[in-house]
CSV table of C-alpha atoms and ligand atoms in Angstrom, one decimal:
chain,number,residue,atom,x,y,z
A,1,MET,CA,190.1,127.6,180.1
A,2,PRO,CA,188.3,124.7,178.5
A,3,GLU,CA,185.0,123.8,180.0
A,4,PHE,CA,182.7,120.7,180.4
A,5,ARG,CA,179.0,121.5,180.0
A,6,GLN,CA,176.1,119.1,180.6
A,7,ASN,CA,173.0,119.0,178.5
A,8,LEU,CA,170.1,119.4,181.0
A,9,ALA,CA,167.8,117.1,179.0
A,10,THR,CA,170.0,114.3,177.9
A,11,LYS,CA,172.8,114.5,180.6
A,12,GLU,CA,175.4,114.2,177.8
A,13,TRP,CA,178.6,116.3,178.2
A,14,VAL,CA,180.4,118.5,175.7
A,15,ILE,CA,183.7,120.4,175.9
A,16,VAL,CA,183.6,124.0,175.0
A,17,ALA,CA,187.1,124.7,173.8
A,18,TRP,CA,187.5,128.4,174.7
A,19,GLU,CA,191.3,128.3,174.0
A,20,ARG,CA,191.1,126.5,170.6
A,21,ALA,CA,188.0,128.6,169.8
A,22,LYS,CA,187.7,129.7,166.2
A,23,ARG,CA,186.1,133.1,165.6
A,24,PRO,CA,182.8,132.8,163.7
A,25,HIS,CA,184.3,134.7,160.8
A,26,ASP,CA,186.8,132.0,160.2
A,27,PHE,CA,184.1,129.7,159.1
A,28,GLN,CA,183.0,132.1,156.5
A,29,LYS,CA,186.5,132.2,155.0
A,30,ASP,CA,186.7,128.4,155.0
A,31,SER,CA,183.6,127.7,152.9
A,32,GLU,CA,183.0,128.3,149.3
A,33,LEU,CA,180.0,130.1,147.9
A,34,PRO,CA,177.3,127.8,146.4
A,35,LYS,CA,177.1,127.6,142.6
A,36,GLU,CA,174.2,129.3,140.9
A,37,LEU,CA,171.5,126.8,140.0
A,38,PRO,CA,168.9,127.0,137.1
A,39,PRO,CA,165.2,127.3,138.1
A,40,LEU,CA,164.4,124.1,136.2
A,41,ARG,CA,166.5,121.1,135.2
A,42,GLU,CA,165.3,118.6,132.6
A,43,ASP,CA,167.3,115.8,134.2
A,44,CYS,CA,165.9,116.4,137.7
A,45,PRO,CA,163.3,113.9,138.9
A,46,PHE,CA,161.7,116.5,141.2
A,47,CYS,CA,161.3,119.3,138.7
A,48,PRO,CA,157.9,120.0,137.1
A,49,GLY,CA,157.3,117.9,133.9
A,50,ASN,CA,159.2,114.9,135.4
A,51,GLU,CA,156.4,113.8,137.8
A,52,SER,CA,156.3,110.3,136.1
A,53,LYS,CA,159.9,109.7,137.3
A,54,THR,CA,158.7,109.5,140.9
A,55,PRO,CA,156.0,107.2,142.4
A,56,PRO,CA,152.6,108.9,142.4
A,57,ALA,CA,152.1,111.6,145.0
A,58,VAL,CA,150.6,110.7,148.4
A,59,PHE,CA,149.9,114.3,149.1
A,60,SER,CA,150.2,117.6,147.3
A,61,ILE,CA,149.3,121.3,147.7
A,62,SER,CA,148.2,122.9,144.4
A,63,ALA,CA,149.4,126.2,143.0
A,64,ARG,CA,148.0,128.7,140.5
A,65,ASN,CA,151.1,129.0,138.3
A,66,VAL,CA,154.6,127.7,137.7
A,67,SER,CA,153.1,124.2,137.6
A,68,ASP,CA,150.0,122.7,139.1
A,69,TRP,CA,151.6,121.9,142.4
A,70,SER,CA,153.6,123.9,144.9
A,71,VAL,CA,154.5,121.1,147.4
A,72,ARG,CA,154.4,117.4,146.5
A,73,VAL,CA,155.0,114.4,148.7
A,74,VAL,CA,156.0,111.1,147.1
A,75,PRO,CA,157.1,107.7,148.5
A,76,ASN,CA,160.9,107.5,148.4
A,77,LYS,CA,161.9,105.4,145.4
A,78,PHE,CA,165.3,104.6,147.0
A,79,ALA,CA,163.9,104.0,150.5
A,80,ALA,CA,165.9,102.1,153.1
A,81,LEU,CA,162.6,100.7,154.4
A,82,ASN,CA,159.6,99.1,152.8
A,83,PRO,CA,155.9,99.4,154.0
A,84,ASN,CA,155.0,96.0,152.6
A,85,LEU,CA,157.0,93.9,155.0
A,86,SER,CA,156.2,92.2,158.3
A,87,THR,CA,157.2,93.7,161.6
A,88,LYS,CA,157.8,90.4,163.3
A,89,ARG,CA,161.0,90.3,165.5
A,90,GLU,CA,163.0,87.1,165.1
A,91,GLN,CA,165.8,85.6,167.1
A,92,ARG,CA,168.8,84.4,165.1
A,93,GLY,CA,170.6,82.6,167.8
A,94,LYS,CA,171.3,85.3,170.3
A,95,PHE,CA,170.8,88.1,167.8
A,96,LEU,CA,167.6,89.9,167.1
A,97,ARG,CA,166.4,90.8,163.6
A,98,ALA,CA,163.2,92.0,161.8
A,99,ASP,CA,162.3,92.7,158.2
A,100,GLY,CA,163.0,96.4,157.2
A,101,PHE,CA,159.4,97.6,157.6
A,102,GLY,CA,158.8,101.3,157.5
A,103,ILE,CA,157.5,104.3,155.6
A,104,ALA,CA,159.9,106.7,153.7
A,105,GLU,CA,158.6,109.7,151.9
A,106,VAL,CA,160.2,112.7,150.2
A,107,ILE,CA,158.7,116.2,150.6
A,108,ILE,CA,159.4,118.1,147.4
A,109,GLU,CA,159.3,121.6,148.8
A,110,THR,CA,158.8,123.7,145.7
A,111,PRO,CA,158.6,123.3,141.9
A,112,LEU,CA,161.6,125.7,141.6
A,113,HIS,CA,165.0,123.9,141.4
A,114,ASN,CA,167.1,126.8,142.6
A,115,LEU,CA,165.4,127.8,145.9
A,116,THR,CA,166.1,126.7,149.4
A,117,ILE,CA,164.2,127.4,152.6
A,118,ALA,CA,166.5,130.3,153.4
A,119,THR,CA,165.6,132.0,150.0
A,120,MET,CA,161.9,131.0,149.7
A,121,ASP,CA,159.1,133.3,150.7
A,122,ALA,CA,157.5,132.6,154.1
A,123,GLU,CA,154.3,131.5,152.5
A,124,GLN,CA,156.0,128.6,150.7
A,125,VAL,CA,157.7,127.6,153.9
A,126,GLN,CA,154.3,127.5,155.6
A,127,LYS,CA,153.1,125.1,153.0
A,128,ILE,CA,156.1,122.8,153.6
A,129,LEU,CA,155.4,122.8,157.4
A,130,ARG,CA,151.7,122.1,156.7
A,131,ALA,CA,152.7,119.2,154.5
A,132,TYR,CA,155.0,117.9,157.3
A,133,LYS,CA,151.9,118.0,159.6
A,134,GLN,CA,149.5,116.4,157.2
A,135,ARG,CA,151.9,113.5,156.5
A,136,TYR,CA,152.8,113.2,160.2
A,137,LEU,CA,149.1,112.8,161.1
A,138,GLU,CA,148.4,110.4,158.2
A,139,VAL,CA,151.5,108.2,158.8
A,140,ALA,CA,150.8,108.1,162.6
A,141,GLN,CA,147.6,106.2,161.8
A,142,SER,CA,149.6,103.4,160.2
A,143,LYS,CA,149.6,100.3,162.2
A,144,ASN,CA,153.0,99.3,163.7
A,145,ILE,CA,154.6,102.8,163.2
A,146,ASN,CA,156.0,104.0,166.5
A,147,LEU,CA,158.3,106.9,165.5
A,148,ILE,CA,158.2,109.5,162.8
A,149,THR,CA,161.3,111.5,162.0
A,150,ILE,CA,161.1,114.5,159.6
A,151,PHE,CA,164.4,115.9,158.5
A,152,ARG,CA,166.2,117.9,155.8
A,153,ASN,CA,169.7,117.2,154.4
A,154,PHE,CA,171.2,120.1,152.5
A,155,GLY,CA,174.4,119.5,150.5
A,156,VAL,CA,176.8,116.7,150.0
A,157,ARG,CA,178.5,117.1,153.5
A,158,ALA,CA,175.0,116.6,155.0
A,159,GLY,CA,174.3,113.4,153.0
A,160,THR,CA,172.6,114.4,149.8
A,161,SER,CA,173.7,115.1,146.3
A,162,LEU,CA,170.2,115.9,145.1
A,163,GLU,CA,170.0,119.6,144.4
A,164,HIS,CA,166.2,120.0,144.2
A,165,PRO,CA,164.8,121.4,147.5
A,166,HIS,CA,163.4,118.5,149.5
A,167,SER,CA,163.0,117.1,152.9
A,168,GLN,CA,162.2,113.6,154.1
A,169,LEU,CA,160.0,111.6,156.5
A,170,ILE,CA,161.0,108.2,157.8
A,171,ALA,CA,158.6,106.3,160.0
A,172,THR,CA,159.8,103.2,161.8
A,173,PRO,CA,158.4,100.5,164.1
A,174,ILE,CA,161.5,100.7,166.2
A,175,ILE,CA,162.3,103.4,168.8
A,176,PRO,CA,166.1,103.1,169.1
A,177,PRO,CA,168.1,103.8,172.4
A,178,HIS,CA,169.5,107.0,170.8
A,179,VAL,CA,165.9,108.4,170.9
A,180,ARG,CA,164.6,106.5,173.9
A,181,ASP,CA,167.4,107.3,176.3
A,182,PRO,CA,166.9,111.1,176.3
A,183,PHE,CA,163.1,110.5,176.7
A,184,GLN,CA,163.8,108.4,179.8
A,185,GLN,CA,166.0,111.2,181.2
A,186,ALA,CA,163.2,113.6,180.5
A,187,MET,CA,160.8,111.3,182.4
A,188,TYR,CA,163.2,111.1,185.4
A,189,TYR,CA,163.5,114.9,185.4
A,190,TYR,CA,159.8,115.2,185.5
A,191,ASP,CA,159.5,112.7,188.3
A,192,SER,CA,162.0,114.6,190.4
A,193,GLN,CA,161.3,118.3,189.4
A,194,GLY,CA,157.6,118.0,188.5
A,195,SER,CA,158.1,119.9,185.2
A,196,CYS,CA,159.1,119.4,181.6
A,197,VAL,CA,162.8,119.6,181.2
A,198,TYR,CA,162.5,121.2,177.7
A,199,CYS,CA,160.1,123.9,179.0
A,200,ASP,CA,162.6,124.5,181.8
A,201,MET,CA,165.5,124.7,179.4
A,202,VAL,CA,163.7,127.2,177.2
A,203,LYS,CA,162.9,129.3,180.3
A,204,GLU,CA,166.5,129.2,181.4
A,205,GLU,CA,167.8,130.1,177.9
A,206,LEU,CA,165.4,133.1,177.9
A,207,GLU,CA,166.6,134.2,181.3
A,208,GLN,CA,170.3,133.9,180.5
A,209,LYS,CA,169.6,135.6,177.1
A,210,GLU,CA,173.2,135.3,175.7
A,211,ARG,CA,172.6,132.2,173.5
A,212,ILE,CA,169.2,133.4,172.0
A,213,VAL,CA,169.3,133.9,168.2
A,214,LEU,CA,165.7,134.8,167.8
A,215,GLU,CA,162.5,134.9,169.8
A,216,SER,CA,159.0,135.1,168.3
A,217,LYS,CA,155.5,134.8,169.7
A,218,HIS,CA,155.5,131.0,169.7
A,219,PHE,CA,159.1,129.9,169.3
A,220,VAL,CA,162.6,130.4,170.7
A,221,ALA,CA,165.7,129.8,168.6
A,222,ALA,CA,169.0,129.5,170.4
A,223,CYS,CA,172.5,127.9,170.2
A,224,PRO,CA,172.0,125.8,173.4
A,225,PHE,CA,174.2,125.9,176.5
A,226,ALA,CA,175.7,122.4,175.7
A,227,SER,CA,175.9,122.7,171.9
A,228,ARG,CA,177.8,119.8,170.5
A,229,THR,CA,178.9,121.5,167.3
A,230,PRO,CA,179.5,125.1,166.1
A,231,PHE,CA,176.4,127.0,165.3
A,232,GLU,CA,174.1,124.1,166.3
A,233,THR,CA,170.7,125.9,166.7
A,234,ARG,CA,167.5,124.6,168.3
A,235,ILE,CA,164.0,125.9,167.7
A,236,TRP,CA,161.6,125.1,170.6
A,237,PRO,CA,157.9,125.8,170.7
A,238,LYS,CA,157.1,127.8,173.8
A,239,ARG,CA,153.8,125.9,174.3
A,240,HIS,CA,154.3,122.5,175.9
A,241,THR,CA,153.6,120.2,173.0
A,242,PRO,CA,155.1,116.6,172.8
A,243,ALA,CA,154.5,115.9,169.1
A,244,TYR,CA,155.0,117.9,165.9
A,245,GLY,CA,151.5,116.8,164.7
A,246,GLN,CA,150.0,119.0,167.4
A,247,ILE,CA,151.4,122.2,165.9
A,248,SER,CA,148.6,124.9,165.5
A,249,GLU,CA,148.0,127.0,162.4
A,250,ALA,CA,149.2,130.1,164.2
A,251,GLU,CA,152.4,128.2,165.1
A,252,VAL,CA,152.9,127.0,161.5
A,253,ALA,CA,152.9,130.7,160.4
A,254,ASP,CA,155.3,131.7,163.1
A,255,LEU,CA,157.7,128.8,162.7
A,256,ALA,CA,157.9,129.4,158.9
A,257,TYR,CA,159.2,132.9,159.7
A,258,VAL,CA,161.6,131.7,162.4
A,259,LEU,CA,163.0,128.7,160.4
A,260,LYS,CA,163.4,130.7,157.3
A,261,THR,CA,165.1,133.6,159.2
A,262,VAL,CA,167.5,131.3,161.1
A,263,LEU,CA,168.5,129.4,158.0
A,264,ALA,CA,169.0,132.7,156.1
A,265,LYS,CA,171.3,133.9,158.9
A,266,ILE,CA,173.3,130.7,158.7
A,267,ARG,CA,173.4,131.0,154.9
A,268,ILE,CA,174.5,134.6,154.8
A,269,GLY,CA,176.7,134.5,157.9
A,270,LEU,CA,178.6,131.2,157.1
A,271,ASN,CA,178.6,131.2,153.3
A,272,ALA,CA,175.8,128.6,152.8
A,273,PRO,CA,177.2,125.7,154.7
A,274,HIS,CA,175.7,122.2,154.2
A,275,TYR,CA,173.4,121.3,157.1
A,276,ASN,CA,171.0,118.8,158.5
A,277,TYR,CA,167.9,119.7,160.4
A,278,VAL,CA,165.7,117.2,162.3
A,279,ILE,CA,162.3,117.5,164.0
A,280,ARG,CA,162.5,115.4,167.2
A,281,SER,CA,159.0,114.4,168.3
A,282,ALA,CA,157.4,112.1,170.9
A,283,PRO,CA,156.8,108.5,169.8
A,284,ILE,CA,153.3,107.7,168.5
A,285,GLY,CA,151.1,107.0,171.5
A,286,ASP,CA,153.1,109.3,173.8
A,287,GLU,CA,151.7,112.5,172.4
A,288,ASP,CA,150.0,113.4,175.7
A,289,THR,CA,153.0,113.1,178.1
A,290,ARG,CA,153.9,116.0,180.3
A,291,TYR,CA,157.6,115.3,179.9
A,292,LEU,CA,158.2,115.2,176.2
A,293,HIS,CA,158.4,118.3,174.0
A,294,TRP,CA,159.1,118.4,170.3
A,295,TYR,CA,161.7,120.7,168.8
A,296,MET,CA,163.9,121.3,165.8
A,297,VAL,CA,167.7,121.0,165.7
A,298,ILE,CA,169.7,122.5,162.9
A,299,ILE,CA,173.3,121.3,162.5
A,300,PRO,CA,175.6,123.1,160.0
A,301,LYS,CA,178.2,120.7,158.8
A,302,ILE,CA,181.3,122.7,159.4
A,303,THR,CA,183.3,120.3,161.6
A,304,THR,CA,183.8,116.5,161.4
A,305,PRO,CA,183.4,114.3,164.5
A,306,ALA,CA,186.9,112.8,165.1
A,307,GLY,CA,188.3,110.0,167.2
A,308,PHE,CA,187.6,111.5,170.6
A,309,GLU,CA,183.9,112.2,169.7
A,310,ILE,CA,183.5,108.7,168.3
A,311,GLY,CA,185.1,107.2,171.3
A,312,THR,CA,183.3,109.1,174.0
A,313,GLY,CA,180.2,110.8,172.6
A,314,ILE,CA,181.7,114.0,174.1
A,315,TYR,CA,181.9,116.6,171.4
A,316,ILE,CA,184.5,119.3,171.4
A,317,ASN,CA,182.9,122.5,170.3
A,318,VAL,CA,185.3,125.1,168.9
A,319,VAL,CA,182.7,127.9,168.8
A,320,PRO,CA,181.2,128.7,172.2
A,321,PRO,CA,177.4,128.9,171.7
A,322,GLU,CA,177.4,132.4,173.2
A,323,GLN,CA,179.7,133.6,170.4
A,324,ALA,CA,177.7,131.6,167.7
A,325,ALA,CA,174.4,133.1,168.9
A,326,LYS,CA,175.8,136.6,169.0
A,327,TYR,CA,177.2,136.2,165.5
A,328,LEU,CA,173.9,134.9,164.1
A,329,ARG,CA,171.9,137.6,166.0
A,330,GLU,CA,173.9,140.2,164.2
A,331,VAL,CA,173.6,138.8,160.7
A,332,GLU,CA,171.1,140.9,158.9
A,333,VAL,CA,168.4,139.2,156.8
A,334,LYS,CA,166.6,141.2,154.2
B,401,ZN,ZN1,164.7,120.0,140.2
B,402,ZN,ZN1,157.5,121.1,177.7
């Protein structure tokens, strides 16, 4: 029997297609194994020796060997937004416009061309998460920035052809309805229930257990009740924290382990699918609210939204999250 499920936080609906359900193993068959990459490529702008091909670093973490850096953050040379523009909104007749003001940075995650978070050591992943925090805190100081989004695109199906391990930060003056609407729902939930909807969701997932992929001291990773796509996995901090910039050093260490492990399970279990992950965090200025709670969402790109999804926003998920979580739980990571 197919089933409608509602996302507790956003109130959006999904369809879990139990009858059309694919078994998790089917996705492993469908995908091809990634090709072997060299540790260094002379024509790669992010590889050591090519630092002059990117704008100068705005932040870096130094290293003892391999090269003199282990994480480097640079302004995005091909950014969609520009920090030297005005933020003035203008009416053009009935239509609203503004210059494309914003900050776009690339976090080069390691000097080694052939690694990815799933295959890095945990210490390197910690450095990346610390770089995210440092850049978040710095960019949050910029006047007129209201929202900071940190994300990683892995593979062509996820929107990047650049092989070198990297993630991105884009800061905008605009908080779009896509982001604001769920926050409003979270506020209404707080007003009626007196608690944070994300804290409650984590508690409920822990109680129901069957969709948990991994639980650590500070984080919970699960394929949520109303997952929109197969193997969608969320990582929530257990501590009520609205913004990523508030992550503690102990949480960085713990998240590095959880993120690396979950991505390794996806890589091993599903033959290295392309994926996006996004850190959703409160707008700048709302870091103290009792109803917002930052989290990470990982979306393996193994299905394509089709007409019904585009038309309604209701996603048809062909792998029930209970089965996805069970499958990922059982994938062994060395
Ligand atoms: Zn490279
Ligand atoms: Zn919370």
